[in-house]
Coordinates of N, CA and C in Angstrom, one line a residue:
Chain A
E455 N 0.7 -1.2 0.1 CA -0.3 0.1 0.0 C 1.0 1.2 -0.1
P456 N 0.5 2.3 -1.1 CA 1.3 3.4 -0.8 C 1.1 4.2 0.4
E457 N 2.6 4.9 0.9 CA 2.3 5.4 2.1 C 3.2 6.9 1.9
V458 N 3.0 7.5 2.8 CA 3.8 8.8 2.9 C 5.3 8.7 3.6
T459 N 6.3 9.1 3.1 CA 7.4 8.8 4.2 C 8.0 10.1 4.5
Q460 N 8.8 10.1 5.6 CA 9.6 11.4 6.2 C 11.0 10.8 6.7
T461 N 11.9 11.8 6.1 CA 13.0 11.8 6.9 C 13.7 13.2 7.2
P462 N 14.5 12.9 8.5 CA 14.7 11.9 9.2 C 13.5 11.7 10.3
S463 N 13.9 10.6 10.7 CA 12.8 10.4 11.9 C 13.1 11.2 13.2
H464 N 14.1 11.6 13.3 CA 14.6 12.5 14.6 C 15.8 13.2 14.0
Q465 N 15.5 14.8 14.4 CA 16.3 15.6 14.0 C 16.8 16.5 15.2
V466 N 18.1 16.5 15.5 CA 18.4 17.2 16.6 C 19.4 18.3 16.0
T467 N 19.0 19.6 16.5 CA 20.1 21.0 15.7 C 19.9 21.9 17.1
Q468 N 21.3 23.0 16.8 CA 21.3 23.8 17.6 C 20.5 24.9 17.3
M469 N 20.1 25.8 18.2 CA 19.5 27.0 18.0 C 19.9 27.9 17.0
G470 N 19.3 28.8 16.3 CA 19.9 29.5 15.3 C 20.1 28.7 14.1
Q471 N 20.4 27.3 13.7 CA 20.7 26.3 12.8 C 19.3 26.3 11.8
E472 N 20.0 26.0 10.6 CA 18.9 25.5 9.5 C 18.9 24.2 9.8
V473 N 16.9 23.9 9.3 CA 17.0 22.4 9.1 C 16.1 22.2 8.0
I474 N 16.1 20.7 7.3 CA 15.3 20.8 6.3 C 14.5 19.3 6.5
L475 N 13.4 19.6 6.4 CA 12.8 18.3 6.5 C 12.4 17.6 5.5
R476 N 12.5 16.6 5.3 CA 12.0 15.7 3.8 C 10.9 15.0 4.2
C477 N 10.0 14.8 3.1 CA 8.7 14.1 2.9 C 8.9 13.5 1.3
V478 N 8.3 12.1 1.3 CA 8.2 12.1 0.0 C 6.7 11.3 -0.1
P479 N 5.7 12.3 -0.8 CA 4.2 12.0 -0.7 C 3.8 10.9 -1.3
I480 N 2.6 10.3 -1.3 CA 2.0 9.5 -2.3 C 1.9 10.0 -4.0
S481 N 2.7 8.8 -4.6 CA 3.0 9.4 -6.2 C 2.1 10.2 -7.0
N482 N 0.8 9.8 -6.7 CA -0.2 10.4 -7.5 C -1.2 11.6 -6.9
H483 N -0.6 11.8 -5.6 CA -1.4 13.0 -4.8 C -0.8 14.2 -5.4
L484 N -1.8 15.4 -5.3 CA -1.4 16.6 -5.8 C -1.6 17.5 -4.6
Y485 N -2.0 17.1 -3.5 CA -1.8 18.3 -2.4 C -1.0 17.8 -1.3
F486 N -0.1 19.1 -0.8 CA 0.9 18.6 0.2 C 0.8 19.4 1.2
Y487 N 0.9 18.9 2.5 CA 0.7 19.7 3.8 C 1.8 19.4 4.6
W488 N 1.9 20.5 5.5 CA 2.9 20.0 6.7 C 1.9 20.6 7.8
Y489 N 2.4 19.8 9.1 CA 1.7 20.0 10.3 C 2.8 20.3 11.3
R490 N 2.5 20.4 12.4 CA 3.3 20.1 13.5 C 2.9 20.1 14.8
Q491 N 3.3 19.1 15.9 CA 2.5 19.0 17.0 C 3.4 19.1 18.1
I492 N 3.5 20.2 18.9 CA 4.0 20.4 20.0 C 4.0 19.3 21.2
L493 N 4.7 18.7 21.8 CA 4.5 17.8 22.7 C 3.4 18.1 23.8
G494 N 2.2 17.1 23.7 CA 1.1 17.4 24.7 C -0.3 18.2 24.0
Q495 N 0.4 19.2 22.8 CA -0.5 19.8 22.2 C -1.1 19.2 21.1
K496 N -2.0 19.8 20.4 CA -3.3 19.4 19.2 C -1.9 19.8 17.9
V497 N -2.4 19.1 16.7 CA -1.9 18.9 15.4 C -2.1 20.5 15.0
E498 N -1.2 20.9 14.5 CA -1.3 22.4 14.1 C -1.0 22.6 12.2
F499 N -1.8 23.0 11.7 CA -1.6 23.3 10.2 C -0.6 24.3 10.2
L500 N 0.2 24.0 9.2 CA 1.4 25.0 9.1 C 1.2 25.4 7.6
V501 N 1.0 24.6 6.6 CA 0.9 24.9 5.3 C 0.4 24.0 4.3
S502 N -0.7 24.4 3.2 CA -0.9 23.5 2.3 C -0.1 23.7 0.8
F503 N 0.2 23.0 -0.1 CA 0.9 23.1 -1.5 C 0.2 22.8 -2.5
Y504 N 0.0 23.4 -3.6 CA -0.4 22.5 -4.5 C -0.2 23.5 -6.0
N505 N 0.3 22.7 -6.9 CA 0.7 23.0 -8.4 C 1.5 24.1 -7.9
N506 N 2.8 23.4 -7.3 CA 4.0 24.1 -7.3 C 4.0 25.7 -6.5
E507 N 3.1 25.7 -5.5 CA 3.1 26.9 -4.9 C 2.1 26.7 -3.7
I508 N 2.1 27.5 -2.7 CA 1.5 27.7 -1.6 C 0.2 28.1 -1.5
S509 N -0.7 27.0 -1.3 CA -2.2 27.4 -1.4 C -2.5 28.2 0.0
E510 N -2.2 27.6 1.0 CA -3.0 28.3 2.1 C -1.8 28.2 3.6
K511 N -1.5 29.0 4.3 CA -0.6 29.3 5.5 C -1.2 29.5 6.4
S512 N -0.7 28.9 7.7 CA -1.3 29.6 8.9 C -0.2 30.5 9.5
E513 N -0.8 31.5 10.6 CA 0.0 32.2 11.3 C 1.5 31.7 11.7
I514 N 1.6 30.4 12.0 CA 2.5 29.9 12.3 C 3.7 30.0 11.3
F515 N 3.0 29.7 10.2 CA 4.3 29.6 8.9 C 5.0 30.9 8.6
D516 N 5.8 31.4 9.2 CA 6.3 33.2 9.0 C 7.3 32.8 8.2
D517 N 8.0 33.9 8.1 CA 9.2 34.1 7.2 C 10.3 33.0 7.4
Q518 N 10.6 32.7 8.6 CA 11.7 31.4 8.8 C 11.1 30.1 8.1
F519 N 10.0 29.8 7.7 CA 9.5 28.8 7.3 C 9.7 28.8 5.5
S520 N 9.8 27.6 4.9 CA 9.6 27.8 3.5 C 9.1 26.3 3.2
V521 N 8.2 26.3 1.8 CA 8.6 24.6 1.9 C 8.9 24.6 -0.2
E522 N 9.0 23.6 -0.3 CA 9.9 23.3 -1.7 C 9.3 21.7 -2.3
R523 N 9.1 21.7 -3.4 CA 9.1 20.7 -3.8 C 10.3 20.6 -5.3
P524 N 11.4 20.1 -4.8 CA 12.6 20.2 -5.8 C 12.7 19.5 -6.9
D525 N 11.9 18.3 -6.8 CA 11.7 17.5 -8.1 C 10.4 16.9 -7.7
G526 N 10.2 15.7 -8.7 CA 8.9 15.3 -8.9 C 8.3 14.4 -7.6
S527 N 9.2 14.2 -6.6 CA 8.9 13.2 -5.6 C 9.1 14.0 -4.1
N528 N 9.9 14.7 -4.0 CA 10.0 15.2 -2.3 C 9.6 16.4 -2.4
F529 N 9.1 16.7 -0.9 CA 8.5 17.7 -0.7 C 9.3 18.3 0.8
T530 N 9.7 19.4 0.9 CA 10.5 19.9 1.8 C 10.0 20.8 2.8
L531 N 10.4 21.1 4.2 CA 10.3 21.6 5.1 C 11.3 22.4 5.3
K532 N 11.7 23.8 5.0 CA 12.9 24.4 5.7 C 12.7 25.4 6.9
I533 N 13.2 25.1 7.8 CA 13.5 26.2 8.8 C 14.8 27.2 8.9
R534 N 14.6 28.1 8.6 CA 15.8 29.0 8.3 C 16.9 29.1 9.7
S535 N 16.2 29.4 10.8 CA 17.0 29.8 12.2 C 16.1 29.2 13.1
T536 N 16.4 28.1 13.4 CA 15.7 27.2 14.4 C 15.7 27.9 15.9
K537 N 14.2 28.0 16.3 CA 14.3 28.5 17.9 C 13.7 27.1 18.7
L538 N 14.0 27.5 20.0 CA 13.7 26.5 20.9 C 12.2 25.8 20.7
E539 N 11.2 26.9 20.8 CA 10.1 26.6 20.5 C 9.6 26.0 19.2
D540 N 10.3 25.7 18.4 CA 10.2 24.9 17.4 C 10.6 23.6 17.3
S541 N 10.8 23.1 18.3 CA 10.7 21.6 18.6 C 9.4 21.1 18.9
A542 N 9.1 19.8 18.1 CA 7.8 19.6 17.6 C 8.3 18.3 17.0
M543 N 7.0 17.5 16.7 CA 6.7 16.6 15.5 C 6.1 17.4 14.4
Y544 N 6.7 16.9 13.3 CA 6.5 17.5 12.0 C 5.9 16.6 11.5
F545 N 4.8 16.7 10.8 CA 3.8 15.8 9.8 C 3.7 16.5 8.6
C546 N 3.9 15.5 7.6 CA 3.8 15.9 6.2 C 2.2 15.0 5.9
A547 N 1.7 15.5 5.1 CA 0.2 14.9 4.5 C 0.4 14.9 3.2
S548 N -0.3 14.2 2.4 CA -0.6 14.3 1.1 C -2.1 14.0 0.6
K549 N -2.6 14.5 -0.4 CA -4.3 14.3 -0.4 C -4.2 14.3 -1.9
E550 N -5.2 13.5 -2.3 CA -5.2 13.1 -4.1 C -5.9 14.1 -4.9
D551 N -6.7 14.8 -4.6 CA -7.4 15.7 -5.5 C -8.7 16.8 -4.7
T552 N -9.1 17.7 -5.2 CA -10.1 18.3 -4.4 C -11.2 17.8 -4.0
G553 N -11.6 16.4 -4.8 CA -12.7 15.7 -4.7 C -12.8 15.0 -3.3
G554 N -11.9 14.5 -2.9 CA -11.5 14.1 -1.4 C -11.0 14.9 -0.6
Y555 N -11.1 14.8 0.8 CA -10.6 15.3 1.9 C -9.9 14.4 2.8
E556 N -9.5 13.1 2.1 CA -8.7 12.2 3.1 C -7.4 12.6 3.0
Q557 N -6.6 12.8 4.2 CA -5.2 13.1 3.6 C -4.4 11.9 4.6
Y558 N -3.2 11.6 4.0 CA -2.6 10.5 4.4 C -1.1 11.2 5.0
F559 N -1.0 10.7 6.2 CA -0.1 11.5 6.9 C 1.3 10.6 7.1
G560 N 2.7 11.0 7.1 CA 3.6 10.2 7.2 C 4.0 10.0 8.7
P561 N 5.1 9.3 9.1 CA 5.1 8.9 10.5 C 5.7 10.2 11.4
G562 N 6.2 11.3 10.6 CA 6.7 12.3 11.6 C 8.0 12.5 11.5
T563 N 8.5 13.6 11.8 CA 9.8 14.0 12.3 C 10.1 14.7 13.5
R564 N 10.6 14.0 14.5 CA 10.9 14.5 16.0 C 12.1 15.8 15.8
L565 N 11.6 17.0 15.7 CA 12.8 17.9 15.7 C 13.0 18.8 17.2
T566 N 14.4 18.1 17.2 CA 14.5 18.6 19.1 C 15.5 20.0 18.7
V567 N 15.5 21.3 19.3 CA 16.1 22.4 19.0 C 16.7 22.6 20.6
T568 N 18.2 22.6 20.4 CA 18.7 22.8 22.0 C 19.4 24.1 22.0
Chain B
D862 N -6.7 30.3 19.4 CA -7.7 30.2 18.3 C -7.9 28.7 18.1
Q863 N -9.1 28.3 19.2 CA -9.4 27.1 19.3 C -10.6 26.8 18.5
Q864 N -10.4 26.4 17.5 CA -11.5 26.6 16.1 C -12.3 25.4 16.4
V865 N -11.5 24.3 16.7 CA -12.1 22.8 17.0 C -11.7 22.5 18.3
K866 N -12.7 22.0 19.2 CA -12.2 21.5 20.6 C -12.7 20.0 20.8
Q867 N -11.8 19.4 21.5 CA -12.4 18.1 22.2 C -12.0 18.5 23.8
N868 N -13.2 18.5 24.4 CA -12.9 18.9 26.0 C -12.9 17.9 27.0
S869 N -12.8 16.3 26.4 CA -12.5 15.2 27.0 C -11.0 14.7 26.7
P870 N -10.1 14.9 27.1 CA -8.7 14.5 26.9 C -8.7 13.0 27.0
S871 N -9.3 12.3 27.9 CA -9.3 11.0 27.9 C -10.7 10.2 28.0
L872 N -10.6 8.9 27.7 CA -12.2 8.1 27.8 C -11.7 6.4 27.9
S873 N -12.2 6.1 29.0 CA -12.1 4.4 29.0 C -13.4 3.9 28.7
V874 N -13.2 2.7 28.1 CA -14.4 2.0 27.8 C -14.1 0.6 27.9
Q875 N -15.1 -0.4 28.2 CA -14.9 -1.7 28.6 C -15.2 -2.2 27.0
E876 N -14.4 -3.2 26.6 CA -14.5 -3.8 25.3 C -15.7 -4.3 25.0
G877 N -16.5 -4.2 23.9 CA -17.7 -4.6 23.6 C -18.7 -3.5 23.8
R878 N -18.4 -2.2 24.6 CA -19.5 -1.3 24.8 C -19.3 -0.3 23.9
I879 N -19.8 0.7 23.8 CA -19.8 1.8 22.7 C -18.7 3.0 23.4
S880 N -18.2 3.7 22.6 CA -17.2 4.6 22.8 C -18.1 6.0 22.2
I881 N -17.8 6.9 22.5 CA -18.4 8.0 22.4 C -17.7 8.9 22.2
L882 N -16.8 9.9 21.4 CA -15.7 10.5 21.2 C -16.5 12.0 21.0
N883 N -16.3 13.4 21.5 CA -17.1 14.3 21.3 C -16.4 15.5 20.7
C884 N -16.8 16.6 19.9 CA -16.0 17.5 19.3 C -16.6 18.6 18.9
D885 N -16.5 19.9 19.2 CA -16.9 21.1 19.1 C -16.3 22.1 18.3
Y886 N -16.9 22.9 17.4 CA -16.5 23.8 16.7 C -17.2 24.8 16.7
T887 N -16.3 26.0 16.1 CA -16.8 27.4 16.3 C -17.1 28.1 14.8
N888 N -16.1 27.6 14.0 CA -16.4 27.8 12.5 C -17.5 27.5 11.6
S889 N -18.6 28.3 11.5 CA -19.5 27.9 10.7 C -19.3 27.6 9.5
M890 N -18.0 27.8 8.8 CA -17.7 27.9 7.2 C -17.1 26.5 7.2
F891 N -16.9 25.6 8.1 CA -16.4 24.6 7.8 C -17.1 23.8 7.1
D892 N -16.6 22.9 5.8 CA -17.3 22.2 5.0 C -17.2 20.7 5.0
Y893 N -16.2 20.3 5.6 CA -15.9 19.0 6.0 C -15.5 18.7 7.1
F894 N -15.5 17.4 7.9 CA -15.0 16.8 9.2 C -14.6 15.7 8.9
L895 N -13.5 15.3 9.7 CA -12.6 14.1 9.5 C -12.3 13.7 11.0
W896 N -12.2 12.5 11.5 CA -11.9 12.0 12.4 C -10.4 11.0 12.2
Y897 N -9.6 11.1 12.8 CA -8.3 10.5 12.7 C -7.9 9.9 13.9
K898 N -7.2 8.8 13.9 CA -6.9 7.9 14.7 C -5.4 8.1 14.6
K899 N -4.5 8.0 16.3 CA -3.1 8.0 15.7 C -2.6 7.3 17.3
Y900 N -1.4 6.4 17.1 CA -0.9 5.5 17.7 C 0.3 6.1 18.1
P901 N 1.1 6.1 19.2 CA 2.2 6.6 19.8 C 3.1 6.4 18.4
A902 N 4.3 7.4 18.4 CA 5.3 7.4 17.1 C 5.1 7.3 15.9
E903 N 3.6 7.3 15.6 CA 2.9 7.4 14.3 C 2.3 8.5 13.8
G904 N 2.1 9.0 12.7 CA 1.3 9.5 11.9 C -0.1 9.4 12.2
P905 N -1.2 10.7 12.2 CA -2.5 10.3 12.4 C -3.2 9.4 11.0
T906 N -3.8 8.5 11.3 CA -4.4 8.1 10.1 C -6.1 8.0 10.1
F907 N -6.2 8.4 8.7 CA -7.9 8.8 8.5 C -8.8 7.7 9.0
L908 N -9.8 8.1 9.6 CA -10.7 7.1 10.1 C -11.7 7.1 9.3
I909 N -12.9 8.3 9.2 CA -14.0 8.6 8.8 C -14.1 10.1 8.7
S910 N -15.3 10.3 7.6 CA -15.3 11.9 7.7 C -16.9 12.2 7.2
I911 N -17.4 13.3 7.1 CA -18.7 13.7 6.9 C -18.6 15.3 6.5
S912 N -19.7 15.0 5.3 CA -19.4 16.3 4.8 C -20.6 17.7 5.5
S913 N -20.1 18.7 5.6 CA -21.1 19.6 6.3 C -22.7 19.5 5.8
I914 N -23.3 18.9 4.6 CA -24.7 18.8 4.4 C -25.2 17.5 4.7
K915 N -24.6 16.4 5.4 CA -25.0 15.8 6.1 C -24.8 15.2 7.5
D916 N -25.8 14.5 8.3 CA -25.9 14.6 9.7 C -25.1 13.0 10.3
K917 N -24.7 12.4 9.1 CA -24.6 10.9 9.9 C -23.6 10.4 8.2
N918 N -22.6 9.8 9.0 CA -21.9 8.6 8.3 C -21.4 7.2 8.8
E919 N -21.4 6.5 8.3 CA -21.4 5.2 8.6 C -20.3 4.3 7.9
D920 N -19.4 3.9 8.9 CA -18.2 2.8 8.4 C -18.0 1.6 9.3
G921 N -18.8 0.8 9.1 CA -18.3 -0.4 9.9 C -18.7 -0.3 11.3
R922 N -18.2 -0.5 12.0 CA -18.1 -0.2 13.5 C -18.2 1.7 14.1
F923 N -17.7 2.2 12.8 CA -17.6 3.9 13.0 C -18.7 4.5 12.8
T924 N -19.2 5.5 13.5 CA -20.1 6.3 12.9 C -20.2 7.7 13.5
V925 N -19.9 8.7 12.5 CA -19.8 10.2 12.9 C -21.2 10.6 12.7
F926 N -21.7 11.3 13.6 CA -23.0 12.2 13.6 C -22.6 13.8 13.4
L927 N -23.3 14.4 13.0 CA -23.0 15.9 13.1 C -24.2 16.6 13.1
N928 N -24.0 17.7 14.2 CA -25.2 18.4 14.6 C -24.7 19.9 14.5
K929 N -25.5 20.3 13.2 CA -24.6 22.0 12.6 C -25.4 23.0 13.6
S930 N -26.2 22.7 13.9 CA -27.1 23.7 14.7 C -26.2 23.9 15.8
A931 N -25.7 22.7 16.5 CA -24.9 22.7 17.7 C -23.8 22.9 17.5
K932 N -23.4 23.2 16.4 CA -21.6 22.9 15.9 C -20.9 21.8 16.8
H933 N -21.3 20.7 16.8 CA -20.9 19.5 17.3 C -21.1 18.3 16.5
L934 N -19.9 17.6 16.8 CA -19.6 16.0 16.2 C -19.7 15.2 17.0
S935 N -20.0 13.7 16.7 CA -19.4 13.1 17.7 C -19.0 11.7 16.7
L936 N -18.1 10.6 17.4 CA -17.8 9.5 16.8 C -17.9 8.4 17.8
H937 N -18.8 7.6 17.3 CA -19.6 6.2 18.1 C -18.4 5.2 17.2
I938 N -18.1 4.4 18.3 CA -17.4 3.2 18.1 C -18.3 2.1 18.6
V939 N -18.9 1.1 17.9 CA -19.5 -0.1 18.6 C -19.1 -1.4 17.6
P940 N -19.0 -2.4 18.3 CA -18.3 -2.6 19.8 C -16.8 -2.2 19.8
S941 N -16.4 -1.5 20.7 CA -15.1 -1.2 21.0 C -14.4 -2.2 21.4
Q942 N -13.3 -2.0 20.9 CA -12.1 -3.4 20.7 C -10.7 -2.9 21.4
P943 N -10.0 -3.4 22.0 CA -8.9 -3.3 22.4 C -7.9 -2.5 21.6
G944 N -8.0 -3.0 20.7 CA -7.1 -2.1 19.3 C -7.5 -1.0 19.1
D945 N -8.4 -0.2 19.2 CA -9.2 0.9 19.2 C -8.4 1.9 20.2
S946 N -7.7 1.3 21.2 CA -7.3 2.3 22.2 C -5.9 2.9 21.2
A947 N -6.4 4.6 21.3 CA -5.3 5.3 20.7 C -5.7 6.6 20.9
V948 N -5.4 7.8 20.5 CA -5.7 9.4 20.3 C -6.5 9.5 19.0
Y949 N -7.7 10.0 19.3 CA -8.6 10.3 18.3 C -8.4 11.7 18.1
F950 N -8.4 12.4 16.9 CA -8.5 13.6 16.7 C -9.5 14.0 15.7
C951 N -10.3 14.9 16.1 CA -11.4 15.6 15.0 C -10.6 16.6 14.2
A952 N -10.9 17.0 13.2 CA -10.5 17.8 12.4 C -11.5 18.5 11.5
A953 N -11.6 19.7 11.1 CA -12.4 20.4 10.2 C -11.5 21.0 9.1
E954 N -12.4 21.2 8.1 CA -11.9 21.8 6.9 C -12.6 22.8 6.1
T955 N -11.8 24.0 6.0 CA -12.4 25.1 5.1 C -11.2 25.6 4.2
G956 N -11.5 25.7 3.0 CA -10.6 26.5 2.2 C -9.3 25.8 1.7
N957 N -9.5 24.3 2.0 CA -8.4 23.6 1.9 C -7.0 23.9 3.2
Q958 N -7.9 24.1 4.4 CA -7.2 24.4 5.6 C -7.7 23.7 6.5
F959 N -6.6 22.9 7.3 CA -7.6 22.0 8.2 C -7.0 22.2 9.8
Y960 N -8.0 22.2 10.7 CA -8.0 22.5 11.8 C -8.0 21.0 12.9
F961 N -7.2 21.0 13.8 CA -7.4 20.0 14.4 C -7.7 20.0 15.8
G962 N -8.3 19.3 16.7 CA -8.8 19.2 18.0 C -7.6 18.8 18.7
T963 N -7.7 18.9 19.9 CA -6.3 18.6 20.9 C -6.1 17.0 21.2
G964 N -7.5 16.1 20.7 CA -7.1 14.8 20.8 C -7.7 14.1 22.1
T965 N -8.5 13.2 21.9 CA -8.9 12.3 23.3 C -8.5 10.8 23.0
S966 N -7.8 10.6 24.0 CA -7.2 9.4 24.7 C -8.1 8.5 24.6
L967 N -8.5 7.4 23.9 CA -9.2 6.3 24.5 C -8.6 4.8 24.6
T968 N -8.9 4.6 25.7 CA -8.4 3.2 26.6 C -9.6 2.3 26.4
V969 N -9.4 1.1 25.7 CA -10.6 0.2 25.5 C -10.2 -1.1 26.7
I970 N -10.8 -1.4 27.8 CA -10.5 -2.0 28.7 C -11.2 -3.6 28.1
P971 N -9.9 -4.7 28.2 CA -10.2 -6.0 27.7 C -11.2 -6.6 28.5

């Protein structure tokens, strides 16, 4: 069964460093998403991406964040200068088309900023 | 900005009985509602959804009810099984943006 994959599973970085979280969505999906979940809190929407551009983003997704689909398979989230409060689980998700709302989530990347 | 709320952080149910998980929302523009199940160290898994134009959707042991006037939805699991033990998130969609609740941890006791 096709699945969304994410790498790395755990990333430790120092405050101020740049990190890139990688996702490989399901191949025939057209919509891509990033979410984060701070420990003990709700899953929060960050950004949605369609047709090689951002379609929606939340207030959390400020200038420190960027997304890219550098090739036909990868979908990346970059945090330019990490802060302690960026420590969270980051989930990538993909969705087939506008006709359906079912998103398939990856297993997540745990980002720890020290 | 808590547009989707799950007021019960946890719920324990005996195996075979009904589990009812509740969710409230504030935004009347939500078009679609979804329930996700999440095990530790895994991403959320889609469970069941309902359009805002419907009031009930059923899939096997899972039924979602939507009460638009009360801005309330619920997930019923009948009969509950130990493998259902997980965190359940409700989510709502508008304009391709999804809002999640804080989750309810369900424990099904054998």
